Amino acid sequence: MTADRGNSPKSTVGTSEPKPDYWYLIPHGYVPLDLDPPVEQIQALIAHVRSLPGDRRDQAERVLRFYAGIVTSMNAEGVLACLFGMHPDEEGGPVFSVLTFSTVTTPGNAKLAVAGLAAAAEGSAGPGVIPLELPSGLGYLSEEKRKMAAPGRQPAADSADPPTEEVWQGTVGIAGRGSEVIMIQIATPAVEFGDTYRDILLGIAHTFSFTDPNEPDEGSSQGGTSEPGSVAAAIRSDFG
């Protein structure tokens, strides 16, 4: 599977439709998810999972619960695009993650807000926000391990609290036009692979662009082509 070019979900294919707001490369192992699937599709998916052999069914049910929890959270937070990732671990088993794109509106100028956040982070002695210089402009990286509800699991007999599981979550914020900050986020229950997913997240961020790659660059007859040795060319090589 080669890397595909993604774009803002606000647009659809067709000359009469508005152009996408931004573009990015989708790395190996990620496929788009429907954030508002029809009931029939969910029922068919549940039936398929229940028909699997015991060991595979347990693993698939865990993924389905993770997906259900992520989708519920994404809809509540106004996520624009969601992609599901599956990659092999050292033993050949599957490792799952969720990649999302969303926007956050700042009170003022997004570039000033991101610059202020990055400047404050540079003076911090502890882990937190790391400023980034990206091809699309100023940004930052943050990551954390946190607990999230494990949907579909019943509370323990001696507790009324819903069960939780630990996830690794990485976020890149990119200053957009006006007051919007573009948020690119990866979450995975495979916390031991946090370093790997950080690299994937940064790779996506380096391919992110507000410029249509299909349009010719000024002074060039080749549209959407990166110079050999550039960061974008290196990311494209890594992703396919």
XYZ file of C-alpha atoms in Angstrom:
240
model
C 0.000 0.000 0.000
C 1.477 3.329 -1.022
C 1.011 6.653 0.704
C -2.127 8.473 -0.428
C -2.854 12.171 -0.582
C -5.534 13.195 1.881
C -7.312 16.522 2.093
C -9.760 18.490 4.150
C -13.055 16.548 4.536
C -15.002 19.757 3.993
C -14.756 19.196 0.253
C -15.843 16.501 -2.180
C -14.618 15.494 -5.609
C -16.031 17.577 -8.418
C -15.230 20.818 -10.212
C -18.266 22.609 -8.740
C -17.274 21.837 -5.155
C -15.035 24.098 -3.049
C -11.351 23.284 -2.926
C -9.980 21.489 0.137
C -8.588 23.641 2.929
C -5.404 21.579 3.253
C -3.585 18.476 2.007
C -1.465 15.743 3.608
C -0.018 12.310 2.866
C -1.645 9.261 4.450
C 1.067 6.803 5.566
C 1.036 3.031 5.168
C -1.518 1.137 7.203
C -4.185 3.852 7.591
C -7.665 3.834 6.062
C -10.419 6.478 6.444
C -13.256 5.759 8.881
C -16.858 6.857 8.679
C -17.630 9.007 11.723
C -21.366 8.671 11.145
C -21.870 5.062 9.968
C -25.412 3.797 9.301
C -26.931 1.434 11.859
C -26.985 -1.415 9.325
C -23.227 -1.109 8.825
C -22.563 -1.286 12.570
C -24.866 -4.292 12.953
C -23.096 -6.087 10.106
C -19.703 -5.333 11.669
C -20.798 -6.665 15.068
C -22.203 -9.823 13.443
C -18.923 -10.351 11.578
C -16.884 -9.964 14.771
C -19.102 -12.448 16.608
C -18.589 -14.995 13.827
C -14.792 -15.017 14.235
C -12.936 -17.841 16.046
C -12.482 -17.344 19.781
C -8.951 -15.899 19.869
C -9.522 -13.597 16.907
C -12.956 -12.599 18.207
C -11.520 -11.392 21.528
C -8.951 -9.255 19.727
C -11.493 -7.892 17.242
C -13.922 -7.030 20.027
C -11.213 -5.021 21.764
C -10.571 -3.089 18.561
C -14.309 -2.540 18.029
C -14.686 -1.167 21.564
C -11.699 1.113 21.015
C -13.195 2.319 17.726
C -16.598 2.940 19.339
C -15.031 4.980 22.122
C -12.895 7.010 19.726
C -15.814 7.724 17.357
C -18.019 8.860 20.245
C -15.257 11.162 21.452
C -14.508 12.452 17.938
C -18.123 13.363 17.222
C -18.349 15.199 20.543
C -15.189 17.173 19.730
C -16.076 18.007 16.121
C -13.326 15.999 14.423
C -13.200 16.523 10.646
C -11.441 13.334 9.517
C -10.595 10.023 11.168
C -8.369 7.193 9.927
C -7.809 3.748 11.427
C -4.288 2.324 11.496
C -3.110 -1.278 11.719
C 0.602 -2.141 11.775
C 2.581 -5.289 12.682
C 4.567 -5.499 15.908
C 7.883 -7.353 16.356
C 6.059 -10.689 16.533
C 3.853 -10.056 13.511
C 0.713 -9.324 15.518
C -1.480 -6.277 14.785
C -1.059 -2.927 16.556
C -3.935 -0.464 16.253
C -4.186 3.325 16.303
C -6.525 6.157 15.341
C -5.413 9.247 13.378
C -7.611 12.358 13.433
C -7.695 15.874 11.989
C -9.627 18.679 13.672
C -9.536 22.451 14.159
C -9.502 24.611 17.270
C -10.484 28.269 17.106
C -8.295 30.636 19.105
C -9.480 33.977 20.533
C -7.093 35.863 18.235
C -4.516 35.124 15.572
C -3.603 31.407 15.407
C 0.057 32.075 14.551
C 0.466 34.308 17.594
C -1.257 31.728 19.802
C 0.982 28.882 18.596
C 4.095 31.078 18.834
C 3.206 32.030 22.407
C 2.619 28.404 23.366
C 5.894 27.297 21.796
C 7.832 30.133 23.461
C 6.396 29.263 26.872
C 7.290 25.589 26.329
C 10.932 26.400 25.510
C 11.398 27.739 29.019
C 9.890 24.685 30.674
C 12.224 22.159 32.286
C 9.759 19.274 32.148
C 8.133 17.348 29.289
C 5.262 19.017 27.494
C 5.004 21.050 24.322
C 7.866 21.047 21.786
C 7.953 23.852 19.167
C 8.181 22.740 15.524
C 9.273 24.430 12.315
C 7.193 22.730 9.615
C 7.029 23.308 5.842
C 3.508 24.686 6.369
C 4.593 27.041 9.155
C 4.920 27.189 12.907
C 3.616 24.293 14.991
C 4.132 22.290 18.146
C 4.198 18.684 19.359
C 2.767 17.353 22.605
C 2.348 13.795 23.854
C 0.974 12.079 26.925
C -0.187 8.800 28.374
C -3.698 8.977 29.761
C -6.606 6.858 30.841
C -9.746 6.596 28.740
C -12.980 4.709 29.193
C -12.990 1.217 27.700
C -16.423 1.086 26.022
C -18.229 -2.237 25.981
C -16.622 -3.506 29.170
C -18.747 -4.020 32.243
C -17.685 -2.485 35.588
C -16.163 -4.828 38.143
C -18.597 -6.432 40.568
C -17.258 -4.346 43.461
C -17.144 -1.023 41.579
C -19.615 1.257 39.835
C -16.876 3.060 37.907
C -16.487 2.167 34.223
C -13.265 0.308 33.337
C -10.464 2.274 31.713
C -7.355 1.554 29.659
C -4.145 3.514 29.141
C -3.491 5.065 25.731
C -0.598 6.991 24.209
C -1.732 10.222 22.581
C 0.391 12.484 20.407
C -0.755 15.835 18.986
C 0.707 18.256 16.455
C -0.848 21.709 16.296
C -0.280 23.816 13.168
C -1.150 27.498 12.888
C -3.733 27.883 10.155
C -5.189 30.921 8.470
C -6.954 33.409 10.672
C -7.838 32.073 14.112
C -7.829 28.323 13.396
C -5.219 25.842 14.633
C -5.121 22.501 12.780
C -4.823 19.588 15.194
C -3.326 16.281 13.962
C -3.565 13.547 16.576
C -2.702 9.854 16.938
C -4.033 7.727 19.806
C -3.197 4.064 20.447
C -3.589 1.583 23.304
C -0.129 0.238 22.358
C 1.674 2.660 24.679
C 4.944 0.755 24.272
C 5.105 1.955 20.645
C 4.765 5.642 21.513
C 8.160 6.513 19.990
C 7.200 4.900 16.686
C 3.851 6.655 16.518
C 5.524 9.975 17.350
C 7.693 9.510 14.251
C 4.603 8.723 12.141
C 2.817 11.797 13.489
C 5.779 14.062 12.723
C 6.061 12.539 9.249
C 2.427 13.397 8.488
C 2.923 16.910 9.847
C 5.879 17.453 7.492
C 3.714 16.580 4.461
C 0.858 18.854 5.600
C 0.281 21.787 3.247
C -2.159 24.621 2.626
C -1.102 24.606 -1.049
C -2.690 22.326 -3.634
C 0.074 19.884 -4.699
C -1.598 19.508 -8.108
C -1.048 23.165 -8.954
C 2.285 24.148 -10.564
C 4.733 25.944 -8.298
C 5.701 29.472 -9.294
C 8.625 29.316 -11.669
C 8.210 25.566 -12.180
C 6.342 23.467 -14.713
C 6.053 20.553 -12.306
C 3.137 20.637 -9.887
C 3.408 19.083 -6.429
C 6.980 17.843 -6.925
C 9.522 18.189 -4.110
C 13.194 18.900 -4.653
C 15.434 15.846 -4.126
C 16.802 15.828 -0.600
C 14.014 17.999 0.809
C 12.111 17.059 3.974
C 8.907 16.448 2.015
C 10.749 14.161 -0.417
C 12.225 12.204 2.478
C 8.803 11.755 4.098
C 7.323 10.598 0.798
C 10.139 8.064 0.530
C 9.499 6.795 4.055
C 5.757 6.455 3.425
C 5.976 4.800 0.017
